[in-house]
């Protein structure tokens, strides 16, 4: 009798091979191949269908009708305006970041709106969940808690509870007896997820899956899982900081630009209603090297402080240390400052940090970095009540950015008096919305001009 052939699969990208390989040809990662136990059965087709017929696009019902609110505005925002019926949402993040807390609170809120919720936990006992639930104030009769790791039992429970929403916390702890691999393995995670998704899609109920992040920073069984679900959310935060950011990295039902901001408190996660105030709360007034930028995060503008220290290099090569921004961006901006504004930085260490631990990726923060570095270099504080924004090009030019009205009005709301912005933006802005402003607008065209206008 022929020996059944083994199949090897990359844990990172899902590439399969008939033999073990040291390096994956799919994603070029080393030592990611492991043997799959059920070579034939593993990729059985799953039925994700919702039982619809082919139809003209104009006659399809819209997504809006099938959404409902979680009661937590920040979560709704990241989901694209609430939960979509029949959608599968993966929530990833570091252990202890607050995934279980977030979902328990959201489910408590749904239960309060008389949705029936099945919360399956493979990690905590019912007593532990009850304790946490009491603290979070989510003790509702509609919130059904089930501590179980067997997928078959979960399905049985779901049949009898008949929930409107299902949460699986976490996918790595649930296993199916039909798969031989050990719980938490690639094959298990994939099979269990596929079965769960097909189960909930058929019944048109939303499914939340909690996934742990592996040490290389991706959700275990990453690519396959991310392909299978409709939405992937990451819950992030710096250890030592109370605030948490919920970010969509994939969303079939909404924008991936939106972020949700929370603060971890004694009594659970609180929504941060006014993020700018939150991020500027501890700003040192009159300190050199501190600049406030208006950064666009999704549909919102957030004012954030960028801090910089520029010190003479003691020995060896000058260092650049960056927290909360792209290191290459900062190196590039330092080179522009050196070449176009005559600030010699090659013999200086540069440290740049975004205060509060948030990460900024928007081009408009360039001007903030320029402001912070040059302010500390000259040891002159930026004039009080000033904010900056604008993209910087390699020729030292300051380029226009989008949504000026929104940025300026956020600055005005928080009592800022002066706004340094790209000259091209200023021209367009003055034409329409710029009347009756309490903020002085200062247009700049070059990096050298920015430095002149800082103090
Ligand atoms: P948890 O939701 O268990 O994280 P995850 O499911 O992502 O692993 O969050 C655990 C942390 O949150 C824990 O270190 C304590 C903190 N926490 C609070 O500060 N306040 C609270 O009300 C709760 C429930 C947790
Ligand atoms: Mg947890």
Coordinates of C-alpha atoms and ligand atoms in Angstrom, one line a residue:
X1 CA 0.0 0.0 0.0
X2 CA 1.3 3.4 -0.9
X3 CA 2.3 5.5 2.1
X4 CA 0.2 8.7 2.2
X5 CA 2.2 11.6 1.1
X6 CA 2.9 14.4 3.5
X7 CA 2.5 18.0 2.7
X8 CA 4.6 20.8 4.0
X9 CA 3.2 24.3 4.5
X10 CA 4.8 27.7 5.3
X11 CA 3.4 29.1 8.5
X12 CA 3.9 32.6 7.3
X13 CA 2.5 32.7 3.8
X14 CA 0.8 29.3 3.4
X15 CA 3.0 28.2 0.5
X16 CA 2.9 24.4 0.1
X17 CA 5.6 21.9 -0.9
X18 CA 5.9 18.2 -1.2
X19 CA 9.1 18.3 0.8
X20 CA 10.5 20.3 3.7
X21 CA 12.3 23.5 2.7
X22 CA 14.6 25.6 4.8
X23 CA 13.6 28.8 3.0
X24 CA 10.1 29.5 1.7
X25 CA 10.1 30.3 -2.0
X26 CA 6.8 32.2 -1.4
X27 CA 7.8 34.7 1.2
X28 CA 11.6 34.2 1.6
X29 CA 11.3 33.5 5.3
X30 CA 13.6 30.9 6.9
X31 CA 12.5 27.8 8.8
X32 CA 8.8 28.3 8.5
X33 CA 7.8 24.9 7.0
X34 CA 6.0 22.4 9.0
X35 CA 4.3 19.1 8.1
X36 CA 0.6 19.0 7.6
X37 CA -1.1 15.9 8.8
X38 CA -4.0 15.7 6.5
X39 CA -2.6 16.5 3.1
X40 CA -5.8 15.8 1.2
X41 CA -8.4 16.9 3.7
X42 CA -6.9 20.2 4.6
X43 CA -8.1 22.2 1.7
X44 CA -11.6 20.8 1.4
X45 CA -13.8 23.4 -0.1
X46 CA -15.9 25.3 2.4
X47 CA -19.3 26.7 1.7
X48 CA -19.3 30.4 2.4
X49 CA -22.4 31.0 0.4
X50 CA -25.3 33.0 1.7
X51 CA -27.7 31.4 -0.8
X52 CA -28.1 34.3 -3.2
X53 CA -28.8 34.2 -7.0
X54 CA -26.9 36.1 -9.7
X55 CA -28.4 39.6 -9.9
X56 CA -27.7 43.0 -11.6
X57 CA -25.5 45.2 -9.3
X58 CA -28.1 47.9 -9.3
X59 CA -30.7 45.6 -7.7
X60 CA -28.5 44.4 -4.9
X61 CA -29.4 45.5 -1.4
X62 CA -26.9 47.9 0.1
X63 CA -24.7 47.1 3.0
X64 CA -26.0 50.0 5.0
X65 CA -29.3 48.2 5.7
X66 CA -27.5 45.3 7.3
X67 CA -25.3 47.2 9.8
X68 CA -26.0 47.7 13.4
X69 CA -24.1 49.7 16.1
X70 CA -22.1 48.1 18.8
X71 CA -22.9 51.0 21.1
X72 CA -19.2 51.8 21.2
X73 CA -18.6 54.7 18.8
X74 CA -14.9 54.1 18.4
X75 CA -15.4 50.5 17.5
X76 CA -18.2 51.3 15.1
X77 CA -16.0 53.8 13.4
X78 CA -13.2 51.3 12.7
X79 CA -15.7 48.7 11.5
X80 CA -16.8 51.2 8.9
X81 CA -20.0 52.3 10.7
X82 CA -21.1 49.4 12.8
X83 CA -21.2 45.6 12.5
X84 CA -22.2 44.1 9.2
X85 CA -24.5 41.1 9.5
X86 CA -22.7 37.9 8.5
X87 CA -19.3 39.4 8.5
X88 CA -16.2 37.8 10.0
X89 CA -13.9 40.1 12.0
X90 CA -10.5 39.2 13.2
X91 CA -9.1 41.1 16.2
X92 CA -5.4 40.8 16.6
X93 CA -2.9 42.2 19.1
X94 CA -0.3 41.5 21.7
X95 CA -1.3 39.4 24.7
X96 CA -2.6 41.7 27.5
X97 CA -3.3 44.6 25.3
X98 CA -7.0 44.4 26.0
X99 CA -8.6 42.4 23.2
X100 CA -10.8 40.4 25.6
X101 CA -11.7 43.5 27.5
X102 CA -12.7 45.3 24.3
X103 CA -14.9 42.5 23.0
X104 CA -16.5 41.8 26.4
X105 CA -17.4 45.4 26.7
X106 CA -18.7 45.6 23.1
X107 CA -20.7 42.4 23.7
X108 CA -22.1 43.7 26.9
X109 CA -23.3 46.8 25.1
X110 CA -24.9 44.6 22.4
X111 CA -26.6 42.5 25.0
X112 CA -28.0 45.7 26.6
X113 CA -29.6 46.4 23.2
X114 CA -31.1 42.9 23.5
X115 CA -28.9 41.2 21.0
X116 CA -28.2 37.6 22.1
X117 CA -24.4 37.1 22.3
X118 CA -22.4 33.9 22.6
X119 CA -19.0 34.6 24.0
X120 CA -16.7 31.6 23.7
X121 CA -13.5 31.7 25.7
X122 CA -10.9 29.0 25.5
X123 CA -8.6 31.0 27.8
X124 CA -10.5 31.9 30.8
X125 CA -12.8 30.1 33.2
X126 CA -16.4 31.3 33.6
X127 CA -15.5 32.6 37.1
X128 CA -12.7 34.7 35.6
X129 CA -15.0 36.1 32.9
X130 CA -17.7 36.8 35.5
X131 CA -15.2 38.7 37.7
X132 CA -14.1 40.8 34.7
X133 CA -17.6 41.2 33.6
X134 CA -18.7 42.6 36.9
X135 CA -15.9 45.1 36.8
X136 CA -16.8 46.1 33.3
X137 CA -20.5 46.3 34.2
X138 CA -21.7 43.9 31.5
X139 CA -23.7 41.4 33.6
X140 CA -26.6 40.9 31.2
X141 CA -28.8 37.9 30.7
X142 CA -28.4 38.1 26.9
X143 CA -24.6 37.7 27.2
X144 CA -24.1 34.0 27.2
X145 CA -20.6 32.9 28.3
X146 CA -19.1 29.5 27.3
X147 CA -15.7 28.3 28.4
X148 CA -14.9 25.7 25.8
X149 CA -12.2 24.7 23.4
X150 CA -13.9 22.0 21.3
X151 CA -15.3 23.4 18.0
X152 CA -17.9 20.7 17.8
X153 CA -19.2 21.7 21.3
X154 CA -19.2 25.3 20.3
X155 CA -21.4 24.6 17.3
X156 CA -23.8 22.6 19.5
X157 CA -24.0 25.5 21.9
X158 CA -24.6 27.9 19.1
X159 CA -27.4 25.8 17.8
X160 CA -29.2 25.9 21.1
X161 CA -28.4 29.5 22.2
X162 CA -29.2 30.8 18.8
X163 CA -27.1 34.0 19.2
X164 CA -27.1 37.2 17.1
X165 CA -23.3 37.5 17.5
X166 CA -20.5 35.0 18.2
X167 CA -17.1 35.8 19.7
X168 CA -14.3 33.3 19.7
X169 CA -11.5 34.2 22.2
X170 CA -9.1 33.1 21.0
X171 CA -8.9 31.1 17.7
X172 CA -5.6 29.5 18.8
X173 CA -7.3 27.7 21.7
X174 CA -10.2 26.2 19.8
X175 CA -9.7 22.9 18.0
X176 CA -11.7 20.6 15.8
X177 CA -11.6 16.8 16.4
X178 CA -11.7 16.3 12.6
X179 CA -8.2 17.7 12.3
X180 CA -5.3 15.7 13.6
X181 CA -2.9 18.6 14.2
X182 CA -2.4 19.9 17.7
X183 CA -4.5 22.9 18.9
X184 CA -3.0 26.2 17.7
X185 CA -1.2 24.7 14.7
X186 CA -1.6 26.2 11.3
X187 CA -3.9 23.4 10.1
X188 CA -6.2 23.7 13.1
X189 CA -6.4 27.5 13.0
X190 CA -7.3 27.4 9.3
X191 CA -9.9 24.6 9.6
X192 CA -11.5 25.9 12.7
X193 CA -11.7 29.4 11.2
X194 CA -13.1 28.1 7.9
X195 CA -15.8 26.1 9.7
X196 CA -16.7 29.0 12.0
X197 CA -17.0 31.4 9.1
X198 CA -19.1 29.1 7.0
X199 CA -21.3 28.4 10.1
X200 CA -21.9 32.1 10.8
X201 CA -22.2 33.2 7.1
X202 CA -25.0 30.7 6.5
X203 CA -26.9 32.1 9.5
X204 CA -26.0 35.7 8.6
X205 CA -24.6 36.5 12.0
X206 CA -21.4 38.4 12.7
X207 CA -18.4 36.6 14.0
X208 CA -15.5 38.1 16.0
X209 CA -12.3 36.0 16.2
X210 CA -9.6 37.0 18.6
X211 CA -6.1 36.1 17.3
X212 CA -2.8 36.2 19.1
X213 CA 0.1 37.9 17.5
X214 CA 3.2 35.7 17.1
X215 CA 6.6 37.0 18.0
X216 CA 7.3 38.1 14.5
X217 CA 4.4 40.5 14.7
X218 CA 1.8 38.8 12.6
X219 CA -1.3 37.0 13.6
X220 CA -0.6 33.2 13.8
X221 CA -1.4 31.6 10.6
X222 CA -1.4 35.1 9.3
X223 CA -2.0 35.2 5.6
X224 CA -4.5 32.4 5.4
X225 CA -6.6 33.9 8.3
X226 CA -6.5 37.4 6.9
X227 CA -7.7 36.2 3.6
X228 CA -10.6 34.3 5.1
X229 CA -12.2 37.1 7.2
X230 CA -13.8 40.3 6.0
X231 CA -12.2 42.6 8.4
X232 CA -8.9 42.5 10.2
X233 CA -8.5 44.8 13.2
X234 CA -5.3 45.3 15.2
X235 CA -5.4 46.5 18.8
X236 CA -2.2 48.3 19.6
X237 CA -0.6 50.3 22.3
X238 CA 2.7 51.0 24.0
X239 CA 3.3 49.2 27.2
X240 CA 3.4 51.8 30.0
X241 CA 0.9 54.0 28.1
X242 CA -2.8 53.7 29.0
X243 CA -4.1 54.5 25.6
X244 CA -4.9 51.9 22.9
X245 CA -5.5 52.3 19.2
X246 CA -7.8 50.1 17.2
X247 CA -6.8 50.0 13.6
X248 CA -8.3 48.3 10.6
X249 CA -5.7 46.7 8.3
X250 CA -8.3 45.1 6.0
X251 CA -12.0 46.0 5.7
X252 CA -14.3 44.8 3.0
X253 CA -17.0 47.1 4.4
X254 CA -15.2 50.3 5.1
X255 CA -12.1 52.4 5.0
X256 CA -8.8 51.2 6.6
X257 CA -7.8 54.8 7.4
X258 CA -10.0 55.1 10.5
X259 CA -8.6 54.5 13.9
X260 CA -10.4 54.1 17.3
X261 CA -8.8 55.5 20.4
X262 CA -9.3 54.1 23.8
X263 CA -7.8 54.5 27.3
X264 CA -7.4 51.5 29.6
X265 CA -8.8 52.4 33.0
X266 CA -9.5 50.5 36.2
X267 CA -13.1 50.0 35.0
X268 CA -12.2 48.9 31.5
X269 CA -11.7 50.7 28.2
X270 CA -12.9 54.2 27.9
X271 CA -13.4 55.9 24.5
X272 CA -11.2 59.0 24.0
X273 CA -13.6 61.6 22.8
X274 CA -11.1 64.3 22.2
X275 CA -7.9 62.8 21.1
X276 CA -6.0 66.1 20.6
X277 CA -6.5 67.2 24.2
X278 CA -5.5 63.7 25.2
X279 CA -2.2 63.7 23.2
X280 CA -1.3 67.3 24.2
X281 CA -2.1 66.9 27.9
X282 CA 1.5 66.7 29.1
X283 CA 3.2 69.0 26.6
X284 CA 6.0 71.0 28.1
X285 CA 5.3 74.7 27.3
X286 CA 8.2 76.7 26.0
X287 CA 10.6 73.8 25.6
X288 CA 12.8 73.7 22.5
X289 CA 12.4 70.7 20.3
X290 CA 8.7 70.4 20.8
X291 CA 6.4 70.9 17.8
X292 CA 2.7 70.3 17.4
X293 CA 1.4 68.9 14.1
X294 CA -2.1 68.4 12.8
X295 CA -2.2 64.9 11.5
X296 CA -5.1 63.3 9.6
X297 CA -6.2 60.0 11.0
X298 CA -9.0 58.6 9.0
X299 CA -11.7 61.3 8.9
X300 CA -10.4 63.0 12.0
X301 CA -7.6 65.5 12.6
X302 CA -5.5 64.9 15.6
X303 CA -3.1 67.4 17.1
X304 CA 0.0 65.6 18.3
X305 CA 3.3 66.7 19.7
X306 CA 6.6 65.7 18.0
X307 CA 9.7 66.0 20.2
X308 CA 13.3 66.1 19.2
X309 CA 16.7 66.1 20.8
X310 CA 19.8 67.0 18.7
X311 CA 23.1 66.4 20.5
X312 CA 26.7 66.6 19.4
X313 CA 27.9 63.0 18.6
X314 CA 30.4 62.0 21.3
X315 CA 32.2 59.4 19.3
X316 CA 31.7 57.3 16.2
X317 CA 28.9 57.6 13.8
X318 CA 26.0 59.9 14.4
X319 CA 22.9 58.1 15.6
X320 CA 19.3 58.5 14.6
X321 CA 16.7 57.1 17.0
X322 CA 13.1 57.5 16.1
X323 CA 9.9 56.4 17.9
X324 CA 6.5 56.7 16.4
X325 CA 7.6 57.8 12.9
X326 CA 9.4 56.1 10.0
X327 CA 13.1 56.2 10.5
X328 CA 13.8 56.7 6.8
X329 CA 11.5 59.6 6.7
X330 CA 13.4 61.3 9.6
X331 CA 16.8 60.6 8.0
X332 CA 15.5 62.1 4.8
X333 CA 14.2 65.2 6.5
X334 CA 17.5 65.6 8.3
X335 CA 19.3 65.4 5.0
X336 CA 17.0 68.1 3.6
X337 CA 17.7 70.3 6.6
X338 CA 21.4 69.9 6.1
X339 CA 21.4 70.6 2.4
X340 CA 18.7 73.2 2.1
X341 CA 18.7 75.0 5.4
X342 CA 22.4 74.8 6.3
X343 CA 21.9 72.9 9.6
X344 CA 24.9 70.6 9.8
X345 CA 23.6 67.4 11.4
X346 CA 26.2 64.8 10.3
X347 CA 28.1 65.2 13.5
X348 CA 24.9 65.3 15.7
X349 CA 22.8 62.5 17.1
X350 CA 19.1 63.0 16.4
X351 CA 16.3 61.6 18.5
X352 CA 12.7 62.1 17.5
X353 CA 9.7 60.8 19.3
X354 CA 6.0 61.2 18.9
X355 CA 4.6 62.0 22.4
X356 CA 1.9 59.7 23.8
X357 CA 3.1 56.6 21.8
X358 CA 0.9 57.1 18.7
X359 CA 2.3 56.3 15.3
X360 CA 2.2 58.9 12.6
X361 CA 2.4 58.0 8.9
X362 CA 0.9 61.0 7.2
X363 CA 3.0 63.2 4.9
X364 CA 1.8 66.4 6.6
X365 CA 3.8 65.6 9.7
X366 CA 7.0 66.3 7.8
X367 CA 6.9 69.9 8.8
X368 CA 6.5 69.0 12.5
X369 CA 9.7 66.9 12.3
X370 CA 11.5 69.8 10.6
X371 CA 10.2 72.2 13.3
X372 CA 11.1 69.9 16.2
X373 CA 14.7 69.2 15.0
X374 CA 15.6 72.7 14.0
X375 CA 14.0 74.1 17.2
X376 CA 16.2 71.9 19.3
X377 CA 19.3 72.4 17.2
X378 CA 19.1 76.2 17.7
X379 CA 17.7 75.6 21.3
X380 CA 14.9 78.0 20.6
X381 CA 11.4 77.1 21.5
X382 CA 8.7 77.3 18.8
X383 CA 6.5 80.3 19.5
X384 CA 3.7 79.4 21.9
X385 CA 0.4 78.4 20.4
X386 CA 1.9 77.5 17.0
X387 CA 1.0 74.4 15.0
X388 CA 2.6 73.2 11.7
X389 CA 1.7 70.9 8.9
X390 CA 2.9 70.3 5.4
X391 CA 4.8 67.8 3.3
X392 CA 8.5 68.4 2.6
X393 CA 10.1 67.5 -0.7
X394 CA 13.8 66.7 -1.4
X395 CA 14.4 70.1 -2.9
X396 CA 13.4 71.6 0.4
X397 CA 10.0 72.7 -0.9
X398 CA 7.0 72.6 1.3
X399 CA 4.1 70.9 -0.5
X400 CA 0.4 71.2 -0.2
X401 CA -1.6 68.7 1.8
X402 CA -5.3 67.8 2.0
X403 CA -8.1 68.9 4.3
X404 CA -6.8 72.3 5.4
X405 CA -10.1 73.5 6.8
X406 CA -10.3 70.5 9.2
X407 CA -6.7 70.9 10.4
X408 CA -7.1 74.7 11.0
X409 CA -10.4 74.3 12.8
X410 CA -9.0 71.7 15.1
X411 CA -6.1 74.0 16.0
X412 CA -8.6 76.8 16.6
X413 CA -10.8 74.6 18.7
X414 CA -7.8 73.8 21.0
X415 CA -6.8 77.5 21.3
X416 CA -3.9 77.6 19.0
X417 CA -3.1 81.1 17.6
X418 CA -0.8 80.5 14.7
X419 CA -0.7 77.9 11.9
X420 CA 2.4 77.4 9.7
X421 CA 1.2 75.7 6.5
X422 CA 2.2 75.2 2.8
X423 CA 1.9 78.4 0.8
X424 CA -0.1 76.7 -1.9
X425 CA -2.7 75.6 0.6
X426 CA -2.9 79.1 2.0
X427 CA -3.8 80.6 -1.4
X428 CA -6.6 78.1 -2.0
X429 CA -7.8 78.4 1.6
X430 CA -8.0 82.2 1.8
X431 CA -10.3 82.2 -1.1
X432 CA -13.1 80.2 0.6
X433 CA -13.0 79.3 4.2
X434 CA -10.4 81.7 5.6
X435 CA -12.6 84.5 6.8
X436 CA -13.4 85.2 10.5
X437 CA -10.6 82.9 11.7
X438 CA -9.0 83.4 15.1
X439 CA -5.9 81.6 13.9
X440 CA -3.1 83.5 12.1
X441 CA -2.1 81.6 9.0
X442 CA 1.5 81.7 7.9
X443 CA 2.2 80.3 4.5
X444 CA 5.7 78.9 3.8
X445 CA 7.2 77.6 0.5
X446 CA 10.6 76.3 1.7
X447 CA 12.2 74.6 4.6
X448 CA 14.4 77.6 5.2
X449 CA 11.3 79.8 5.5
X450 CA 9.8 77.4 8.0
X451 CA 12.8 77.9 10.3
X452 CA 12.5 81.6 10.1
X453 CA 8.9 81.6 11.0
X454 CA 9.1 79.2 14.0
X455 CA 9.9 81.7 16.7
Ligands
LIG1 P1 -7.1 41.6 28.2 O1 -8.3 42.1 27.7 O2 -7.1 40.4 29.1 O3 -6.0 41.4 27.1 P2 -5.9 40.4 25.9 O4 -7.2 39.7 25.8 O5 -5.6 41.2 24.7 O6 -4.8 39.5 26.2 O7 -6.4 42.8 29.1 C1 -5.7 42.6 30.1 C2 -5.0 43.8 30.7 O8 -5.8 44.9 30.8 C3 -4.5 43.5 32.0 O9 -3.1 43.7 32.0 C4 -5.2 44.4 32.9 C5 -5.8 45.5 32.1 N1 -7.1 45.8 32.5 C6 -7.3 47.1 33.1 O10 -6.4 47.9 33.3 N2 -8.6 47.4 33.5 C7 -9.7 46.6 33.3 O11 -10.8 46.9 33.7 C8 -9.4 45.3 32.7 C9 -10.6 44.4 32.5 C10 -8.2 45.0 32.3
LIG2 MG1 -7.6 37.7 26.2

